PDB file of C-alpha atoms in Angstrom:
ATOM      1  CA  MET A  19       0.092  -0.449   0.273  1.00 48.00           C
ATOM      2  CA  ILE A  20       2.559   2.073   0.384  1.00 49.00           C
ATOM      3  CA  ASP A  21       4.527   2.093  -2.582  1.00 52.00           C
ATOM      4  CA  SER A  22       1.480   2.326  -4.420  1.00 48.00           C
ATOM      5  CA  TYR A  23       1.017   5.654  -2.632  1.00 44.00           C
ATOM      6  CA  VAL A  24       3.823   6.733  -3.170  1.00 46.00           C
ATOM      7  CA  LEU A  25       3.855   6.185  -7.151  1.00 45.00           C
ATOM      8  CA  LEU A  26       0.343   7.661  -7.517  1.00 46.00           C
ATOM      9  CA  THR A  27       0.920  10.660  -5.721  1.00 46.00           C
ATOM     10  CA  PRO A  28       3.055  12.336  -8.716  1.00 48.00           C
ATOM     11  CA  ILE A  29       0.260  11.691 -11.116  1.00 48.00           C
ATOM     12  CA  LEU A  30      -2.309  13.356  -9.076  1.00 46.00           C
ATOM     13  CA  MET A  31      -0.157  16.577  -8.792  1.00 48.00           C
ATOM     14  CA  LEU A  32       0.430  16.793 -12.744  1.00 45.00           C
ATOM     15  CA  PRO A  33      -2.806  18.443 -13.581  1.00 49.00           C
ATOM     16  CA  ILE A  34      -2.017  20.942 -11.020  1.00 45.00           C
ATOM     17  CA  VAL A  35       0.929  22.478 -12.076  1.00 42.00           C
ATOM     18  CA  ALA A  36      -0.176  21.957 -16.031  1.00 43.00           C
ATOM     19  CA  LEU A  37      -3.295  24.481 -14.369  1.00 42.00           C
ATOM     20  CA  LEU A  38      -1.069  26.596 -12.741  1.00 38.00           C
ATOM     21  CA  ALA A  39       1.079  27.225 -15.343  1.00 41.00           C
ATOM     22  CA  PHE A  40      -1.397  28.015 -17.918  1.00 40.00           C
ATOM     23  CA  VAL A  41      -3.233  30.536 -15.538  1.00 41.00           C
ATOM     24  CA  GLY A  42      -0.028  32.325 -15.117  1.00 41.00           C
ATOM     25  CA  CYS A  43       0.987  32.801 -18.822  1.00 43.00           C
ATOM     26  CA  ASP A  44      -1.973  36.121 -19.052  1.00 42.00           C
ATOM     27  CA  TRP A  45      -4.864  34.914 -17.360  1.00 44.00           C
ATOM     28  CA  VAL A  46      -5.204  34.757 -12.828  1.00 45.00           C
ATOM     29  CA  PHE A  47      -8.799  33.050 -11.931  1.00 49.00           C
ATOM     30  CA  GLY A  48     -10.956  35.633 -15.167  1.00 51.00           C
ATOM     31  CA  LEU A  49      -9.694  38.357 -13.819  1.00 53.00           C
ATOM     32  CA  GLU A  50      -8.078  40.842 -17.089  1.00 49.00           C
ATOM     33  CA  PRO A  51      -5.117  40.426 -18.883  1.00 54.00           C
ATOM     34  CA  ARG A  52      -2.011  42.044 -17.616  1.00 70.00           C
ATOM     35  CA  VAL A  53      -2.163  44.405 -19.850  1.00 82.00           C
ATOM     36  CA  PRO A  54      -4.989  44.694 -22.283  1.00 88.00           C
ATOM     37  CA  LYS A  55      -4.889  45.055 -26.700  1.00 90.00           C
ATOM     38  CA  ALA A  56      -4.779  47.962 -28.625  1.00 92.00           C
ATOM     39  CA  PRO A  57      -8.863  49.262 -29.758  1.00 92.00           C
ATOM     40  CA  VAL A  58      -9.750  49.527 -33.339  1.00 93.00           C
ATOM     41  CA  LEU A  59     -10.553  52.905 -33.935  1.00 93.00           C
ATOM     42  CA  SER A  60     -13.007  54.202 -36.134  1.00 91.00           C
ATOM     43  CA  ALA A  61     -13.979  58.410 -36.823  1.00 90.00           C
ATOM     44  CA  VAL A  62     -15.772  60.853 -38.858  1.00 85.00           C
ATOM     45  CA  ALA A  63     -15.969  63.574 -39.100  1.00 86.00           C
ATOM     46  CA  GLY A  64     -19.159  65.834 -39.464  1.00 83.00           C
ATOM     47  CA  ASN A  65     -19.937  69.610 -38.683  1.00 85.00           C
ATOM     48  CA  ALA A  66     -18.002  70.979 -36.253  1.00 88.00           C
ATOM     49  CA  ARG A  67     -18.094  67.252 -34.383  1.00 86.00           C
ATOM     50  CA  VAL A  68     -15.690  64.912 -34.761  1.00 90.00           C
ATOM     51  CA  THR A  69     -17.298  61.045 -33.275  1.00 88.00           C
ATOM     52  CA  LEU A  70     -14.703  58.330 -32.235  1.00 91.00           C
ATOM     53  CA  SER A  71     -16.074  54.419 -31.822  1.00 90.00           C
ATOM     54  CA  TRP A  72     -14.604  51.374 -31.458  1.00 88.00           C
ATOM     55  CA  PRO A  73     -16.250  47.908 -31.293  1.00 87.00           C
ATOM     56  CA  GLU A  74     -17.943  46.395 -28.228  1.00 75.00           C
ATOM     57  CA  GLY A  75     -17.092  44.124 -25.870  1.00 72.00           C
ATOM     58  CA  GLN A  76     -12.817  44.312 -27.275  1.00 74.00           C
ATOM     59  CA  TRP A  77     -11.788  45.926 -23.862  1.00 81.00           C
ATOM     60  CA  THR A  78     -14.797  45.882 -20.741  1.00 79.00           C
ATOM     61  CA  GLY A  79     -12.394  48.646 -19.255  1.00 87.00           C
ATOM     62  CA  ARG A  80     -11.360  52.479 -19.523  1.00 92.00           C
ATOM     63  CA  HIS A  81     -10.853  53.943 -22.863  1.00 94.00           C
ATOM     64  CA  HIS A  82      -8.629  56.666 -23.050  1.00 96.00           C
ATOM     65  CA  VAL A  83      -8.662  59.259 -25.440  1.00 97.00           C
ATOM     66  CA  LYS A  84      -6.451  61.239 -27.369  1.00 98.00           C
ATOM     67  CA  ARG A  85      -6.456  64.118 -29.908  1.00 98.00           C
ATOM     68  CA  GLY A  86      -3.342  66.299 -31.632  1.00 98.00           C
ATOM     69  CA  GLU A  87      -2.764  68.202 -35.021  1.00 98.00           C
ATOM     70  CA  THR A  88      -0.036  66.893 -35.540  1.00 97.00           C
ATOM     71  CA  SER A  89       0.226  62.913 -36.761  1.00 97.00           C
ATOM     72  CA  GLY A  90       2.267  61.077 -34.332  1.00 97.00           C
ATOM     73  CA  VAL A  91       2.242  63.738 -31.287  1.00 97.00           C
ATOM     74  CA  HIS A  92      -1.278  63.293 -28.944  1.00 98.00           C
ATOM     75  CA  GLU A  93      -2.260  64.350 -25.648  1.00 97.00           C
ATOM     76  CA  LEU A  94      -4.979  62.842 -23.456  1.00 97.00           C
ATOM     77  CA  LEU A  95      -8.647  64.869 -24.748  1.00 96.00           C
ATOM     78  CA  GLY A  96     -10.595  62.681 -21.858  1.00 95.00           C
ATOM     79  CA  GLU A  97     -11.649  59.180 -20.617  1.00 95.00           C
ATOM     80  CA  VAL A  98     -14.617  57.236 -20.885  1.00 93.00           C
ATOM     81  CA  PRO A  99     -15.925  55.252 -18.364  1.00 92.00           C
ATOM     82  CA  ALA A 100     -15.958  50.873 -18.339  1.00 89.00           C
ATOM     83  CA  GLY A 101     -19.203  49.609 -21.050  1.00 86.00           C
ATOM     84  CA  ILE A 102     -19.353  52.777 -23.483  1.00 89.00           C
ATOM     85  CA  SER A 103     -17.624  52.461 -27.191  1.00 88.00           C
ATOM     86  CA  THR A 104     -18.522  55.796 -28.125  1.00 88.00           C
ATOM     87  CA  TYR A 105     -16.624  59.431 -27.833  1.00 93.00           C
ATOM     88  CA  PRO A 106     -18.379  62.941 -29.649  1.00 90.00           C
ATOM     89  CA  ASP A 107     -15.976  65.261 -30.002  1.00 92.00           C
ATOM     90  CA  THR A 108     -17.685  68.803 -29.822  1.00 90.00           C
ATOM     91  CA  THR A 109     -14.440  71.053 -29.361  1.00 95.00           C
ATOM     92  CA  VAL A 110     -13.134  70.737 -32.348  1.00 95.00           C
ATOM     93  CA  MET A 111     -12.928  73.862 -35.416  1.00 94.00           C
ATOM     94  CA  ASN A 112     -14.439  73.076 -38.882  1.00 93.00           C
ATOM     95  CA  GLY A 113     -11.200  72.957 -41.351  1.00 93.00           C
ATOM     96  CA  THR A 114      -9.066  72.388 -38.878  1.00 96.00           C
ATOM     97  CA  THR A 115      -6.690  68.432 -39.515  1.00 97.00           C
ATOM     98  CA  TYR A 116      -7.246  66.389 -35.807  1.00 98.00           C
ATOM     99  CA  PHE A 117      -5.451  63.128 -35.642  1.00 98.00           C
ATOM    100  CA  TYR A 118      -6.679  61.078 -33.078  1.00 98.00           C
ATOM    101  CA  VAL A 119      -5.594  57.359 -30.936  1.00 98.00           C
ATOM    102  CA  VAL A 120      -7.546  55.495 -28.103  1.00 97.00           C
ATOM    103  CA  THR A 121      -6.113  53.191 -25.364  1.00 95.00           C
ATOM    104  CA  ALA A 122      -7.011  51.265 -23.329  1.00 93.00           C
ATOM    105  CA  ALA A 123      -6.818  51.175 -19.734  1.00 91.00           C
ATOM    106  CA  GLY A 124      -6.700  48.784 -17.036  1.00 87.00           C
ATOM    107  CA  SER A 125      -5.688  48.175 -13.383  1.00 84.00           C
ATOM    108  CA  ASN A 126      -2.433  46.004 -14.699  1.00 84.00           C
ATOM    109  CA  GLY A 127      -1.541  49.284 -16.513  1.00 88.00           C
ATOM    110  CA  GLU A 128      -2.973  51.289 -20.126  1.00 92.00           C
ATOM    111  CA  SER A 129      -2.501  49.074 -23.819  1.00 93.00           C
ATOM    112  CA  ALA A 130      -0.392  50.349 -26.516  1.00 94.00           C
ATOM    113  CA  PRO A 131      -2.063  53.417 -28.862  1.00 96.00           C
ATOM    114  CA  SER A 132      -5.246  52.269 -30.966  1.00 95.00           C
ATOM    115  CA  ASN A 133      -4.742  52.925 -35.255  1.00 96.00           C
ATOM    116  CA  GLN A 134      -4.679  56.492 -35.721  1.00 97.00           C
ATOM    117  CA  GLU A 135      -7.410  58.045 -37.147  1.00 96.00           C
ATOM    118  CA  MET A 136      -6.831  61.637 -39.357  1.00 96.00           C
ATOM    119  CA  VAL A 137     -10.383  63.376 -39.778  1.00 94.00           C
ATOM    120  CA  THR A 138     -11.504  66.904 -40.998  1.00 94.00           C
ATOM    121  CA  PRO A 139     -14.513  68.501 -39.730  1.00 91.00           C
ATOM    122  CA  ALA A 140     -16.369  71.078 -41.831  1.00 87.00           C
ATOM    123  CA  ALA A 141     -19.484  72.659 -41.956  1.00 82.00           C
ATOM    124  CA  VAL A 142     -22.682  71.106 -44.334  1.00 78.00           C
ATOM    125  CA  LEU A 143     -23.618  72.962 -46.837  1.00 84.00           C
ATOM    126  CA  LEU A 144     -27.702  73.004 -46.450  1.00 91.00           C
ATOM    127  CA  THR A 145     -30.884  74.339 -48.715  1.00 95.00           C
ATOM    128  CA  ALA A 146     -33.801  75.112 -47.108  1.00 95.00           C
ATOM    129  CA  PHE A 147     -37.056  73.892 -49.266  1.00 96.00           C
ATOM    130  CA  ILE A 148     -39.332  76.861 -47.482  1.00 90.00           C
ATOM    131  CA  GLY A 149     -37.719  80.206 -47.169  1.00 87.00           C
ATOM    132  CA  PRO A 150     -37.806  82.929 -44.594  1.00 81.00           C
ATOM    133  CA  ILE A 151     -41.298  83.395 -42.581  1.00 73.00           C
ATOM    134  CA  SER A 152     -42.404  85.999 -40.481  1.00 60.00           C
ATOM    135  CA  SER A 153     -45.885  84.926 -38.378  1.00 56.00           C
ATOM    136  CA  THR A 154     -46.310  87.210 -36.340  1.00 52.00           C
ATOM    137  CA  SER A 155     -50.383  85.717 -34.884  1.00 59.00           C
ATOM    138  CA  ALA A 156     -48.963  81.999 -35.480  1.00 66.00           C
ATOM    139  CA  THR A 157     -51.719  79.918 -32.998  1.00 69.00           C
ATOM    140  CA  LEU A 158     -52.708  76.419 -32.367  1.00 68.00           C
ATOM    141  CA  THR A 159     -56.331  75.624 -31.922  1.00 68.00           C
ATOM    142  CA  ALA A 160     -56.449  71.930 -32.522  1.00 75.00           C
ATOM    143  CA  THR A 161     -54.723  69.018 -31.108  1.00 88.00           C
ATOM    144  CA  GLY A 162     -53.126  65.959 -34.481  1.00 91.00           C
ATOM    145  CA  TRP A 163     -50.374  66.098 -37.281  1.00 94.00           C
ATOM    146  CA  PHE A 164     -50.353  69.137 -39.481  1.00 90.00           C
ATOM    147  CA  GLY A 165     -48.379  70.163 -42.346  1.00 91.00           C
ATOM    148  CA  VAL A 166     -47.703  70.411 -45.586  1.00 91.00           C
ATOM    149  CA  GLU A 167     -48.565  68.510 -49.130  1.00 94.00           C
ATOM    150  CA  ILE A 168     -45.427  68.420 -51.929  1.00 96.00           C
ATOM    151  CA  ALA A 169     -45.064  67.771 -55.439  1.00 97.00           C
ATOM    152  CA  LEU A 170     -41.946  66.479 -55.997  1.00 98.00           C
ATOM    153  CA  ASN A 171     -39.998  68.111 -59.565  1.00 97.00           C
ATOM    154  CA  SER A 172     -37.270  65.983 -59.084  1.00 97.00           C
ATOM    155  CA  PRO A 173     -35.978  63.568 -56.748  1.00 98.00           C
ATOM    156  CA  VAL A 174     -34.161  65.012 -53.490  1.00 98.00           C
ATOM    157  CA  THR A 175     -32.106  63.737 -50.270  1.00 97.00           C
ATOM    158  CA  ILE A 176     -33.421  65.205 -46.843  1.00 98.00           C
ATOM    159  CA  LYS A 177     -30.779  65.866 -44.027  1.00 94.00           C
ATOM    160  CA  THR A 178     -33.333  67.940 -41.345  1.00 94.00           C
ATOM    161  CA  LEU A 179     -36.889  68.596 -40.649  1.00 96.00           C
ATOM    162  CA  GLY A 180     -38.020  71.543 -39.471  1.00 94.00           C
ATOM    163  CA  ARG A 181     -40.664  73.329 -38.134  1.00 92.00           C
ATOM    164  CA  ALA A 182     -41.641  77.294 -37.514  1.00 87.00           C
ATOM    165  CA  PHE A 183     -40.752  79.403 -34.817  1.00 84.00           C
ATOM    166  CA  ALA A 184     -42.672  81.615 -32.654  1.00 80.00           C
ATOM    167  CA  THR A 185     -42.510  83.548 -29.203  1.00 80.00           C
ATOM    168  CA  GLY A 186     -42.605  81.486 -26.872  1.00 82.00           C
ATOM    169  CA  ASN A 187     -42.123  78.168 -28.094  1.00 85.00           C
ATOM    170  CA  GLY A 188     -39.886  75.736 -26.445  1.00 87.00           C
ATOM    171  CA  GLN A 189     -41.934  72.099 -26.628  1.00 89.00           C
ATOM    172  CA  ILE A 190     -40.421  68.578 -27.835  1.00 91.00           C
ATOM    173  CA  HIS A 191     -42.102  67.854 -30.825  1.00 93.00           C
ATOM    174  CA  VAL A 192     -43.042  64.488 -33.747  1.00 96.00           C
ATOM    175  CA  MET A 193     -41.951  64.984 -37.338  1.00 97.00           C
ATOM    176  CA  LYS A 194     -42.174  62.242 -40.135  1.00 98.00           C
ATOM    177  CA  VAL A 195     -42.404  62.436 -43.289  1.00 99.00           C
ATOM    178  CA  VAL A 196     -45.295  60.281 -45.176  1.00 98.00           C
ATOM    179  CA  GLU A 197     -45.219  59.141 -48.419  1.00 99.00           C
ATOM    180  CA  VAL A 198     -49.241  58.749 -50.792  1.00 98.00           C
ATOM    181  CA  VAL A 199     -50.374  56.713 -53.800  1.00 98.00           C
ATOM    182  CA  GLU A 200     -53.216  58.095 -55.133  1.00 96.00           C
ATOM    183  CA  VAL A 201     -54.524  55.455 -57.608  1.00 96.00           C
ATOM    184  CA  GLY A 202     -58.135  54.943 -58.807  1.00 94.00           C
ATOM    185  CA  GLY A 203     -58.984  57.940 -56.446  1.00 91.00           C
ATOM    186  CA  VAL A 204     -57.753  55.834 -53.215  1.00 95.00           C
ATOM    187  CA  ARG A 205     -55.136  57.076 -51.137  1.00 95.00           C
ATOM    188  CA  THR A 206     -52.121  54.853 -49.133  1.00 97.00           C
ATOM    189  CA  GLU A 207     -50.108  56.723 -47.146  1.00 98.00           C
ATOM    190  CA  THR A 208     -46.871  54.824 -45.319  1.00 98.00           C
ATOM    191  CA  ASP A 209     -44.402  56.148 -43.137  1.00 98.00           C
ATOM    192  CA  VAL A 210     -41.015  57.389 -45.518  1.00 98.00           C
ATOM    193  CA  PRO A 211     -38.577  55.165 -42.744  1.00 98.00           C
ATOM    194  CA  GLY A 212     -35.647  56.702 -40.999  1.00 96.00           C
ATOM    195  CA  THR A 213     -37.906  60.034 -41.212  1.00 97.00           C
ATOM    196  CA  LEU A 214     -39.344  59.604 -37.649  1.00 96.00           C
ATOM    197  CA  VAL A 215     -37.360  62.634 -35.343  1.00 94.00           C
ATOM    198  CA  ALA A 216     -38.173  64.420 -32.224  1.00 93.00           C
ATOM    199  CA  LEU A 217     -37.628  68.203 -32.963  1.00 92.00           C
ATOM    200  CA  ASN A 218     -37.365  70.078 -29.744  1.00 90.00           C
ATOM    201  CA  MET A 219     -37.870  73.769 -30.306  1.00 88.00           C
ATOM    202  CA  VAL A 220     -35.412  74.998 -27.496  1.00 84.00           C
ATOM    203  CA  GLY A 221     -31.947  75.850 -29.442  1.00 76.00           C
ATOM    204  CA  PRO A 222     -30.213  77.558 -32.688  1.00 77.00           C
ATOM    205  CA  LEU A 223     -32.778  79.667 -34.793  1.00 80.00           C
ATOM    206  CA  GLU A 224     -32.533  79.937 -38.802  1.00 81.00           C
ATOM    207  CA  LEU A 225     -34.785  82.289 -41.482  1.00 80.00           C
ATOM    208  CA  GLY A 226     -37.724  81.586 -38.731  1.00 83.00           C
ATOM    209  CA  TYR A 227     -37.431  77.598 -38.342  1.00 89.00           C
ATOM    210  CA  ARG A 228     -35.316  75.198 -35.783  1.00 90.00           C
ATOM    211  CA  TYR A 229     -34.071  71.253 -37.978  1.00 92.00           C
ATOM    212  CA  THR A 230     -33.221  68.337 -36.402  1.00 90.00           C
ATOM    213  CA  ALA A 231     -30.946  66.161 -38.388  1.00 87.00           C
ATOM    214  CA  LEU A 232     -31.787  63.005 -39.707  1.00 90.00           C
ATOM    215  CA  SER A 233     -29.726  60.078 -38.399  1.00 84.00           C
ATOM    216  CA  SER A 234     -28.986  59.038 -41.890  1.00 87.00           C
ATOM    217  CA  ALA A 235     -29.760  61.366 -44.987  1.00 92.00           C
ATOM    218  CA  VAL A 236     -33.393  59.471 -46.705  1.00 97.00           C
ATOM    219  CA  THR A 237     -34.128  59.912 -50.569  1.00 98.00           C
ATOM    220  CA  ILE A 238     -37.611  60.394 -51.654  1.00 99.00           C
ATOM    221  CA  SER A 239     -38.429  59.896 -55.917  1.00 98.00           C
ATOM    222  CA  GLY A 240     -42.184  59.542 -56.162  1.00 97.00           C
ATOM    223  CA  SER A 241     -43.674  60.554 -58.931  1.00 96.00           C
ATOM    224  CA  PRO A 242     -46.177  62.743 -59.005  1.00 96.00           C
ATOM    225  CA  THR A 243     -46.786  61.569 -62.244  1.00 96.00           C
ATOM    226  CA  ALA A 244     -47.333  58.311 -61.226  1.00 96.00           C
ATOM    227  CA  GLY A 245     -50.018  59.614 -58.373  1.00 97.00           C
ATOM    228  CA  ILE A 246     -47.217  59.623 -55.490  1.00 98.00           C
ATOM    229  CA  THR A 247     -47.173  62.989 -52.954  1.00 98.00           C
ATOM    230  CA  TYR A 248     -45.770  63.762 -49.489  1.00 98.00           C
ATOM    231  CA  TYR A 249     -46.341  65.002 -46.568  1.00 98.00           C
ATOM    232  CA  ILE A 250     -44.331  66.858 -44.109  1.00 97.00           C
ATOM    233  CA  LEU A 251     -45.393  66.854 -40.514  1.00 96.00           C
ATOM    234  CA  SER A 252     -45.424  68.245 -37.276  1.00 95.00           C
ATOM    235  CA  GLN A 253     -47.408  66.611 -34.058  1.00 94.00           C
ATOM    236  CA  GLU A 254     -49.005  69.743 -32.400  1.00 89.00           C
ATOM    237  CA  THR A 255     -51.554  69.786 -29.448  1.00 86.00           C
ATOM    238  CA  VAL A 256     -54.188  72.233 -28.625  1.00 82.00           C
ATOM    239  CA  GLY A 257     -52.359  75.541 -26.191  1.00 79.00           C
ATOM    240  CA  GLY A 258     -49.032  74.237 -26.928  1.00 83.00           C
ATOM    241  CA  ASP A 259     -46.241  75.981 -28.325  1.00 86.00           C
ATOM    242  CA  GLY A 260     -47.674  78.972 -31.282  1.00 79.00           C
ATOM    243  CA  PHE A 261     -47.481  77.315 -34.974  1.00 72.00           C
ATOM    244  CA  TYR A 262     -49.648  78.134 -38.023  1.00 61.00           C
ATOM    245  CA  ASN A 263     -51.326  81.199 -39.824  1.00 59.00           C
ATOM    246  CA  HIS A 264     -54.068  81.209 -41.934  1.00 53.00           C
ATOM    247  CA  THR A 265     -52.681  83.772 -44.122  1.00 59.00           C
ATOM    248  CA  THR A 266     -49.042  82.644 -44.115  1.00 63.00           C
ATOM    249  CA  MET A 267     -47.571  82.836 -48.155  1.00 69.00           C
ATOM    250  CA  LEU A 268     -44.516  79.949 -48.433  1.00 74.00           C
ATOM    251  CA  THR A 269     -41.502  81.072 -51.235  1.00 85.00           C
ATOM    252  CA  THR A 270     -40.528  77.328 -51.631  1.00 91.00           C
ATOM    253  CA  THR A 271     -37.367  76.620 -54.235  1.00 94.00           C
ATOM    254  CA  GLY A 272     -37.986  74.084 -57.238  1.00 94.00           C
ATOM    255  CA  VAL A 273     -36.843  71.316 -56.052  1.00 97.00           C
ATOM    256  CA  ALA A 274     -41.365  70.629 -54.903  1.00 97.00           C
ATOM    257  CA  THR A 275     -43.858  72.702 -55.358  1.00 94.00           C
ATOM    258  CA  VAL A 276     -46.704  72.736 -52.230  1.00 90.00           C
ATOM    259  CA  THR A 277     -50.565  71.610 -52.966  1.00 89.00           C
ATOM    260  CA  GLY A 278     -51.701  72.140 -49.772  1.00 87.00           C
ATOM    261  CA  SER A 279     -51.758  71.717 -46.738  1.00 87.00           C
ATOM    262  CA  VAL A 280     -52.297  68.620 -44.180  1.00 91.00           C
ATOM    263  CA  LYS A 281     -54.178  68.080 -40.814  1.00 90.00           C
ATOM    264  CA  GLY A 282     -54.611  64.466 -39.238  1.00 92.00           C
ATOM    265  CA  ASP A 283     -54.515  61.931 -36.716  1.00 94.00           C
ATOM    266  CA  GLY A 284     -50.816  60.188 -37.403  1.00 94.00           C
ATOM    267  CA  THR A 285     -52.426  57.584 -39.263  1.00 95.00           C
ATOM    268  CA  THR A 286     -55.012  59.176 -42.133  1.00 94.00           C
ATOM    269  CA  HIS A 287     -55.355  62.970 -43.670  1.00 92.00           C
ATOM    270  CA  GLN A 288     -56.727  65.900 -45.036  1.00 90.00           C
ATOM    271  CA  VAL A 289     -54.798  67.975 -48.057  1.00 90.00           C
ATOM    272  CA  ASP A 290     -56.701  71.586 -47.901  1.00 82.00           C
ATOM    273  CA  ALA A 291     -55.515  72.144 -51.861  1.00 65.00           C
ATOM    274  CA  THR A 292     -55.397  75.760 -51.653  1.00 57.00           C
ATOM    275  CA  GLY A 293     -50.986  75.745 -52.164  1.00 47.00           C
ATOM    276  CA  SER A 294     -50.312  79.071 -50.341  1.00 46.00           C
ATOM    277  CA  ILE A 295     -51.540  78.388 -47.021  1.00 49.00           C
ATOM    278  CA  ALA A 296     -50.026  76.073 -44.416  1.00 52.00           C
ATOM    279  CA  TYR A 297     -51.526  74.761 -41.468  1.00 59.00           C
ATOM    280  CA  GLY A 298     -48.598  73.632 -40.335  1.00 69.00           C
ATOM    281  CA  ILE A 299     -45.905  76.045 -41.045  1.00 80.00           C
ATOM    282  CA  VAL A 300     -42.606  72.782 -41.544  1.00 92.00           C
ATOM    283  CA  ASN A 301     -39.675  72.512 -43.399  1.00 95.00           C
ATOM    284  CA  PHE A 302     -36.734  70.204 -44.488  1.00 97.00           C
ATOM    285  CA  GLN A 303     -33.358  71.006 -45.796  1.00 95.00           C
ATOM    286  CA  TYR A 304     -31.496  69.650 -48.496  1.00 96.00           C
TER     287      TYR A 304
END
């Protein structure tokens, strides 16, 4: 019996020795690696803005964002908490080129820098469909969705939706674009994907309107000769932000023609084919 015990002891110890050797290489009982790996960085330039991102789950700890105006020279810009994989830099100037890297940081140190991303933010040139307005008697006496019907003269790529501003406005309004197809006198309404947005009336004012950007530009191209028109709509509440004036005249660019004012419940709508009157003065930029 003694001989057997002595003989088996080294054999039983082998798995433990092997486990300790493996653990000692990179991981210790499930804790993070000794030094994190360098992240993979992406950067997208906008108007006075650069949005940085890296793959989720690549590193579950903190990240350090670094920026410079010379390639290879970076200073710490900010620290991103664990669980977040994006960083918006709104301290940039249009026309200036910036160089970014990101590092992963943990209790065992900081990773090597990520790939360097070079970006140059620039102003986005936008054209408003409806020109400047001045309405001194904006009122709102109903609840529902209000706006205009347009017939396209050419395809247009919508980048923002906007709503007329009146003194005292300060609420948030949902806006959208609806495609309308008329066949045999029957109209079918379908929300255009990607155009549902929330517009905060507190913010910068541009020629009588406030605008909010779509998450990505949306192109509409339905031809009125095929019975296709579009509604530009804003959701309103009686007693809320002042909004419309029945005698407001609209001046537009040539990409489309206003064919009437629209009101409805968000699912079905009626058109007042007056052309120059708007129940709700809405707008878009392209």
